[in-house]
mmCIF file of C-alpha atoms in Angstrom:
data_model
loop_
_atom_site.group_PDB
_atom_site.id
_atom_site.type_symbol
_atom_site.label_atom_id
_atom_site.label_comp_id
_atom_site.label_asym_id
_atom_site.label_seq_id
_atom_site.Cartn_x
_atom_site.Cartn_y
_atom_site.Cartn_z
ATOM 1 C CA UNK D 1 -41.342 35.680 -106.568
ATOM 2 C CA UNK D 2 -38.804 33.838 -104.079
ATOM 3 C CA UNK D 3 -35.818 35.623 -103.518
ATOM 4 C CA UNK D 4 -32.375 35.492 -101.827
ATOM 5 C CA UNK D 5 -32.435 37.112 -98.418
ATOM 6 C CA UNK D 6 -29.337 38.709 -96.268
ATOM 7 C CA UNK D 7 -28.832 40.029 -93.168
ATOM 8 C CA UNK D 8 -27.201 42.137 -91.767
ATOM 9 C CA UNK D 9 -27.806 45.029 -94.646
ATOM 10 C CA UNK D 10 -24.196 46.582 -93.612
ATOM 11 C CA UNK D 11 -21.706 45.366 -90.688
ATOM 12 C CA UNK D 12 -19.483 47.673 -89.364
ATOM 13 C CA UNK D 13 -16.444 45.554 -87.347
ATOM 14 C CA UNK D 14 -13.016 45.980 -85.423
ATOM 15 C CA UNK D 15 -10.140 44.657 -87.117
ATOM 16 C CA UNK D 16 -9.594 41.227 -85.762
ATOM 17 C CA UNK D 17 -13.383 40.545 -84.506
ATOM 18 C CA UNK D 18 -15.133 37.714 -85.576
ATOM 19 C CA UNK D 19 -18.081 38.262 -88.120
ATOM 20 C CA UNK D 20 -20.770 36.086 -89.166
ATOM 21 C CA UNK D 21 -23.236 36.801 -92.525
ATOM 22 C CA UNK D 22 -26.326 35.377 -92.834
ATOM 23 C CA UNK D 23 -28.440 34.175 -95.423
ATOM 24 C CA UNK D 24 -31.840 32.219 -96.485
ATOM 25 C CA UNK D 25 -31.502 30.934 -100.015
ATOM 26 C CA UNK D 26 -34.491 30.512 -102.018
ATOM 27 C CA UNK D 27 -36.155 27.255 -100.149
ATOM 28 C CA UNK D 28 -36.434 24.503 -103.231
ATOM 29 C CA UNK D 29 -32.517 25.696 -103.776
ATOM 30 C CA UNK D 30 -29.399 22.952 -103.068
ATOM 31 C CA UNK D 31 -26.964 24.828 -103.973
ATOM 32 C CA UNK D 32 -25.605 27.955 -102.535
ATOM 33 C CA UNK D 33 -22.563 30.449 -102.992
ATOM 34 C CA UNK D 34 -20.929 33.373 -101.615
ATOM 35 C CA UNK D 35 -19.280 36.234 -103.848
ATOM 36 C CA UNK D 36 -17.546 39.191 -102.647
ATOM 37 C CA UNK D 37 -17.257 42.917 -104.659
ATOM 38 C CA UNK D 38 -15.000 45.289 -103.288
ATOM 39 C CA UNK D 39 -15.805 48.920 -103.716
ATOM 40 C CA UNK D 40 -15.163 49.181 -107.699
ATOM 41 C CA UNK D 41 -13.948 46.019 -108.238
ATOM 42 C CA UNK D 42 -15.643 42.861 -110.077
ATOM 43 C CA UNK D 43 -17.920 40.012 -108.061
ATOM 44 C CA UNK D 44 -15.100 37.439 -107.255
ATOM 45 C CA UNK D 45 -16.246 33.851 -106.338
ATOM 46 C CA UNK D 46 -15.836 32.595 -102.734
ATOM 47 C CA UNK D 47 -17.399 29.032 -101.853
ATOM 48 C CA UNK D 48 -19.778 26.783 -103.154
ATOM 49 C CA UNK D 49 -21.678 24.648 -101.078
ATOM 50 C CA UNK D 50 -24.315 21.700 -101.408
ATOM 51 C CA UNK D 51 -25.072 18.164 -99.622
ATOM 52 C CA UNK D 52 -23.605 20.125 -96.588
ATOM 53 C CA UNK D 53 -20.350 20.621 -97.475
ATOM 54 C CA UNK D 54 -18.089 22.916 -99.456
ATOM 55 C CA UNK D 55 -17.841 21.704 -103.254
ATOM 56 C CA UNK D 56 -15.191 24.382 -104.515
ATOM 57 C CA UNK D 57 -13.585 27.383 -103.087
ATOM 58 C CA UNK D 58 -11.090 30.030 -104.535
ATOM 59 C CA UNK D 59 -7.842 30.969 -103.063
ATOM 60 C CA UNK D 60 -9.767 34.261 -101.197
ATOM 61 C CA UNK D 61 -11.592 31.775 -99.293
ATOM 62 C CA UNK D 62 -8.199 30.789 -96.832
ATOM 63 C CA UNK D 63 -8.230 29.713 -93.001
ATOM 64 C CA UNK D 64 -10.210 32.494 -92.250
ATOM 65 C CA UNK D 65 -13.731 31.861 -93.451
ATOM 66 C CA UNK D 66 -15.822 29.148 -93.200
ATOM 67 C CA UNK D 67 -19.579 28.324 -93.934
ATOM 68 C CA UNK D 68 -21.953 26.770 -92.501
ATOM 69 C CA UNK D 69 -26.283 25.591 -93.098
ATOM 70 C CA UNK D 70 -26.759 25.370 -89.403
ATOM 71 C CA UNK D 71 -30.351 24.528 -90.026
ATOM 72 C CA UNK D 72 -32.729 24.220 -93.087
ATOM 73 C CA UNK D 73 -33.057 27.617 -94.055
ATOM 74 C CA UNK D 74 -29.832 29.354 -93.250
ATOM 75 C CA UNK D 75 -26.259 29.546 -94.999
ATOM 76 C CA UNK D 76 -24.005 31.468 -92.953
ATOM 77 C CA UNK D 77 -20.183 32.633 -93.850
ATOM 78 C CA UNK D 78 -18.009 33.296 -90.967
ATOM 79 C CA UNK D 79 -14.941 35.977 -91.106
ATOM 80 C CA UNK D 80 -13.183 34.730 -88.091
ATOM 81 C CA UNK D 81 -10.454 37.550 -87.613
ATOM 82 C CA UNK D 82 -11.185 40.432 -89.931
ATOM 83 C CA UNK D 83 -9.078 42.418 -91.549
ATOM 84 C CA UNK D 84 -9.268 45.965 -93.468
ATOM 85 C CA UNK D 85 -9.261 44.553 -96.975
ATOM 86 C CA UNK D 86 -12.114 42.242 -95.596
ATOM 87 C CA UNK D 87 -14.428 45.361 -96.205
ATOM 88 C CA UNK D 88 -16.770 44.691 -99.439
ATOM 89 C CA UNK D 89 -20.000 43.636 -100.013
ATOM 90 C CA UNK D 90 -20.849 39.954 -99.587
ATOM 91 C CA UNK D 91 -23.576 38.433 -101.884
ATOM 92 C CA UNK D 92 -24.665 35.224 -100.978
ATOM 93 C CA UNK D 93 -26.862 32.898 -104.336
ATOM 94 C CA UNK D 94 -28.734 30.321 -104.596
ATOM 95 C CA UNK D 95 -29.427 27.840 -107.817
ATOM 96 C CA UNK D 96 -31.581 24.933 -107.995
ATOM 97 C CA UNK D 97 -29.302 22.595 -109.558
ATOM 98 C CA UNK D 98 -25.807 22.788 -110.738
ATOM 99 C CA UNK D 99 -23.740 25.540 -112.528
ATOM 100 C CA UNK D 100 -26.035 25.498 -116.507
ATOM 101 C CA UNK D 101 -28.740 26.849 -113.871
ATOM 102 C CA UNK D 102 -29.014 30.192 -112.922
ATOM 103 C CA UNK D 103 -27.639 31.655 -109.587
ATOM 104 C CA UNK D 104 -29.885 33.969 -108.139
ATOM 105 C CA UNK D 105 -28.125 36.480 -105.709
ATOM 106 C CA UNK D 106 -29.004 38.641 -102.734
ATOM 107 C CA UNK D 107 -28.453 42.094 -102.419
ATOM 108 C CA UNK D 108 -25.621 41.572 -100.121
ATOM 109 C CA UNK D 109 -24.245 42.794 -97.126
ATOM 110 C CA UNK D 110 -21.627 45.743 -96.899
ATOM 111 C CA UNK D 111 -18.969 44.424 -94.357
ATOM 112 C CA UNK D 112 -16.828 47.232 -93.035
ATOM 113 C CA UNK D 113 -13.364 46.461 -91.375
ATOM 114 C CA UNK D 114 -12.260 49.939 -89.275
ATOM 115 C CA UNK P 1 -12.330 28.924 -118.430
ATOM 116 C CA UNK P 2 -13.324 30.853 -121.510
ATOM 117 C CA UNK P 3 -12.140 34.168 -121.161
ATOM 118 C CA UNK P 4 -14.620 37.081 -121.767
ATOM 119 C CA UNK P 5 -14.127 40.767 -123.174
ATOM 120 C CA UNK P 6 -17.083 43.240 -123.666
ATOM 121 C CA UNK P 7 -17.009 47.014 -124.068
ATOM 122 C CA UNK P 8 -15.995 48.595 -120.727
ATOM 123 C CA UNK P 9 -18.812 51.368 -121.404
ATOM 124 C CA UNK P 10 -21.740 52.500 -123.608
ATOM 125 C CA UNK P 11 -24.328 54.901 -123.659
ATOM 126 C CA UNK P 12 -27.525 55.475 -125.150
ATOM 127 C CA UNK P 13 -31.020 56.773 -125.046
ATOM 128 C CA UNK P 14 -33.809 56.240 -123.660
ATOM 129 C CA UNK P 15 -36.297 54.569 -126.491
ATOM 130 C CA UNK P 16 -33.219 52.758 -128.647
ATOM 131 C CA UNK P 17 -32.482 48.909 -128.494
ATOM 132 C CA UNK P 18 -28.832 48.482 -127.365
ATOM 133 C CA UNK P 19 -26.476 45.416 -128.425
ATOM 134 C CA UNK P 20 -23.814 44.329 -125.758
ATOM 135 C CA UNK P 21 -21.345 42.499 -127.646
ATOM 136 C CA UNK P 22 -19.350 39.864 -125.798
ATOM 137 C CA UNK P 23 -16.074 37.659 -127.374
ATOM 138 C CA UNK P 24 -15.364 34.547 -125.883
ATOM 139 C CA UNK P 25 -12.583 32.861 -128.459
ATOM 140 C CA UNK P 26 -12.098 29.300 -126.650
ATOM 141 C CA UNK P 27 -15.491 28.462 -125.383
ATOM 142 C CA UNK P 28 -15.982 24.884 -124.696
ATOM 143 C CA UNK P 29 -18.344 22.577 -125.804
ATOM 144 C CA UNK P 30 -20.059 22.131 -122.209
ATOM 145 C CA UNK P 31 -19.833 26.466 -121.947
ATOM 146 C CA UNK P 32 -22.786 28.050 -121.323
ATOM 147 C CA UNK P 33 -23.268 32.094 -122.372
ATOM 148 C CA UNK P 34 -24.896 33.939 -119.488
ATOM 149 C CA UNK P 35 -25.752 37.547 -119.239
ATOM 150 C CA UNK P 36 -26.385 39.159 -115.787
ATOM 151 C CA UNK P 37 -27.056 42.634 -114.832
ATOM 152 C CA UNK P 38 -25.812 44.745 -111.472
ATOM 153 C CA UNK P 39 -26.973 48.301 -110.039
ATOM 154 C CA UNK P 40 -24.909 49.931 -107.665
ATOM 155 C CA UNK P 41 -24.733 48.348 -104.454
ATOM 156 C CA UNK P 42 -27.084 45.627 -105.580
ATOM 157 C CA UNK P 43 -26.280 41.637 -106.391
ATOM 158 C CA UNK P 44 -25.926 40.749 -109.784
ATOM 159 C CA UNK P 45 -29.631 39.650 -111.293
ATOM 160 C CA UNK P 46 -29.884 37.142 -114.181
ATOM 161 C CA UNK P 47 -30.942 37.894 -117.342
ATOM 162 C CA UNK P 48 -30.863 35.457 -119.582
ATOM 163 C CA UNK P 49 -28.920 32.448 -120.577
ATOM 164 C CA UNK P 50 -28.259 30.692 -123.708
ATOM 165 C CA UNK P 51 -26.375 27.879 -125.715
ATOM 166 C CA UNK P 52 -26.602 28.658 -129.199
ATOM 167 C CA UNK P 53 -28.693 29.940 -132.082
ATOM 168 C CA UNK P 54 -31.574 32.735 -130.254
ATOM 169 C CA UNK P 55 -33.151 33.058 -127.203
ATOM 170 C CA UNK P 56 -35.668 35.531 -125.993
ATOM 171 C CA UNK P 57 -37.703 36.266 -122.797
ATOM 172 C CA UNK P 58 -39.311 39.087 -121.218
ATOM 173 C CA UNK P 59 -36.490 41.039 -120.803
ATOM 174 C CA UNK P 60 -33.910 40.787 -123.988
ATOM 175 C CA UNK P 61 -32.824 38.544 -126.500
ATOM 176 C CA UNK P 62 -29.687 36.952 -126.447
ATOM 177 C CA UNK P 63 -27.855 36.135 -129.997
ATOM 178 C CA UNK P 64 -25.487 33.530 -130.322
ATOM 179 C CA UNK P 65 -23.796 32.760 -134.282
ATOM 180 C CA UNK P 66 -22.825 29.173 -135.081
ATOM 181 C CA UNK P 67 -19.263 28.913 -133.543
ATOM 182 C CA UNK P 68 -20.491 30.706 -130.276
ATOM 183 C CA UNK P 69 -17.071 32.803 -130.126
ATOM 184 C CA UNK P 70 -19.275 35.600 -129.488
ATOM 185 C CA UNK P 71 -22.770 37.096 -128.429
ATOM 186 C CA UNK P 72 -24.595 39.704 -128.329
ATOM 187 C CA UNK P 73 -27.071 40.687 -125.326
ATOM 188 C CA UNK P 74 -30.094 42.814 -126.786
ATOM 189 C CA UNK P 75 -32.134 45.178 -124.728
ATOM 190 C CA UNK P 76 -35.099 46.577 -126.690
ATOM 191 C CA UNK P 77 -36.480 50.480 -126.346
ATOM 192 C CA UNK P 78 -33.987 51.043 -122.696
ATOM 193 C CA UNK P 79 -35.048 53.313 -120.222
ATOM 194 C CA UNK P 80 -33.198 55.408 -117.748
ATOM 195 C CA UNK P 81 -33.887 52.058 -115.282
ATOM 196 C CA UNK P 82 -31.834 49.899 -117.603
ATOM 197 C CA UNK P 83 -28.467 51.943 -116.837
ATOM 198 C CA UNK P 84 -26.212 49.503 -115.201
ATOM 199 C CA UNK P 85 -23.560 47.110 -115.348
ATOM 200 C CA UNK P 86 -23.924 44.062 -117.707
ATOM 201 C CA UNK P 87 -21.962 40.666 -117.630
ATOM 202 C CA UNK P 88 -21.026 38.456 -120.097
ATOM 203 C CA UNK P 89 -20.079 35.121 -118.165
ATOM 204 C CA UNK P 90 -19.343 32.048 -119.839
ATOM 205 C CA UNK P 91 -19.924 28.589 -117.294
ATOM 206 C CA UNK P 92 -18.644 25.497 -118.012
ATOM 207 C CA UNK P 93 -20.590 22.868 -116.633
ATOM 208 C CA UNK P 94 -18.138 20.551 -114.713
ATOM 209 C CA UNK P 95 -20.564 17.530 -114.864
ATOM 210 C CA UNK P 96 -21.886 17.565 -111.375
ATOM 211 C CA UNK P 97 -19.053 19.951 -109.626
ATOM 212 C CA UNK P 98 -20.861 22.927 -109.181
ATOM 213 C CA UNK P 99 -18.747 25.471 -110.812
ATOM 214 C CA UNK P 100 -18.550 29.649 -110.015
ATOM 215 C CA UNK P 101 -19.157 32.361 -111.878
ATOM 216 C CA UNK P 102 -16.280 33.878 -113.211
ATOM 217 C CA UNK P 103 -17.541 37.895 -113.351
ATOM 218 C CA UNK P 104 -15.215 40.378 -115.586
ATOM 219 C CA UNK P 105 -15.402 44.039 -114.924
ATOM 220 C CA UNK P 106 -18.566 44.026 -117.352
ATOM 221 C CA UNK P 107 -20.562 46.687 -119.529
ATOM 222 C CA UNK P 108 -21.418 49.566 -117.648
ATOM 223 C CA UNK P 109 -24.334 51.036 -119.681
ATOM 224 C CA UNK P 110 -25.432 54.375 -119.292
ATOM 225 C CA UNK P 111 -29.047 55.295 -120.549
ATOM 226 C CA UNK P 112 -29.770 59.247 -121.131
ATOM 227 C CA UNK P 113 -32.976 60.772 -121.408
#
């Protein structure tokens, strides 16, 4: 069965570096997301993306990040100055069509900000 | 967005069918009921997804009554691999904006031998 991939598995990052999260969505997929879950806290939307470009964001998703498919297979989200409350896991999903069809998520990467 | 509320926690055993009730007063017309489920330090994984009336699949049955202000996620005979967190999300579809997922703080199911 296709899946969502990530890499890294867990970051560990200076406050102020630059970070960069990488994905391959499922390969048929044109649509693609990132979520964030801080430790204990609920999956909270980030970006949407399809036709190369971002279709909605949320008010996390300021100055500071930006995505990118820099080729066919990868969708990347870049942290550009980190912060502490930057640490949480990062899921990045993929759906075939539009929101009625169902997201399918990887298992994320842990981002720590020391 | 039609706001969700589910039990924060339940418990069973292993062998029983659990029902996951979810309210969602002022879903839309367009909404669509969707059920995913998280382990720890896992993404969320989709279940199953429904309109109205029943639907089944290999996994659980979803139950939705005829003015869809609720519905109830069913998860026949658990086993201890079953404990984890459930969502009820409810998606509008925006007509060709493709919309989030709106996640609440879910069902966190625990299954006991």
């Amino acid at each position: 069965e296709p899946e969502v991939t990530q890499t890294p598995s867990h970051q560990v990052t200076q406050m102020g570096q630059e970070v960069i999260l990488r994905c391959v969505p499922i390969s048929n997929h044109l649509y693609f997301y990132w979520y964030r879950q801080i430790l204990g806290q609920k999956v909270e939307f980030l970006v949407s993306f399809y036709n190369n470009e971002i279709s909605e964001k949320s008010e996390i998703f300021d100055d500071q990040f930006s995505v990118e498919r820099p080729d066919g297979s990868n969708f990347t989200l870049k942290i550009r100055s980190t912060k502490l409350e930057d640490s949480a896991m990062y899921f990045c999903a993929s759906s075939q069509a539009g929101i009625t069809d169902t997201q399918y998520f990887g298992p994320g990467t842990r981002l720590t900000v020391l | 967005l039609a706001k969700t509320t589910q039990p924060i926690s339940m418990d069973s055993y292993e062998g029983q069918e659990v029902n996951i009730t979810c309210s969602h007063n002022n879903i839309a017309t367009n909404d669509y009921i969707t059920w995913y489920q998280q382990f720890p330090s896992q993404g969320p994984r989709f279940i199953i997804q429904g309109y109205k009336t029943k639907v089944t699949n290999e996994v659980a049955s979803l139950f939705i009554p005829a003015d869809r202000k609720s519905s109830t996620l069913s998860l026949p005979r658990v086993s201890l691999s079953d404990t984890a967190v459930y969502y009820c999300l409810v998606a509008m579809n925006y007509g060709g904006s493709q919309g989030n997922l709106i996640f609440g703080k879910g069902t966190k199911l625990s299954v006991k031998p």
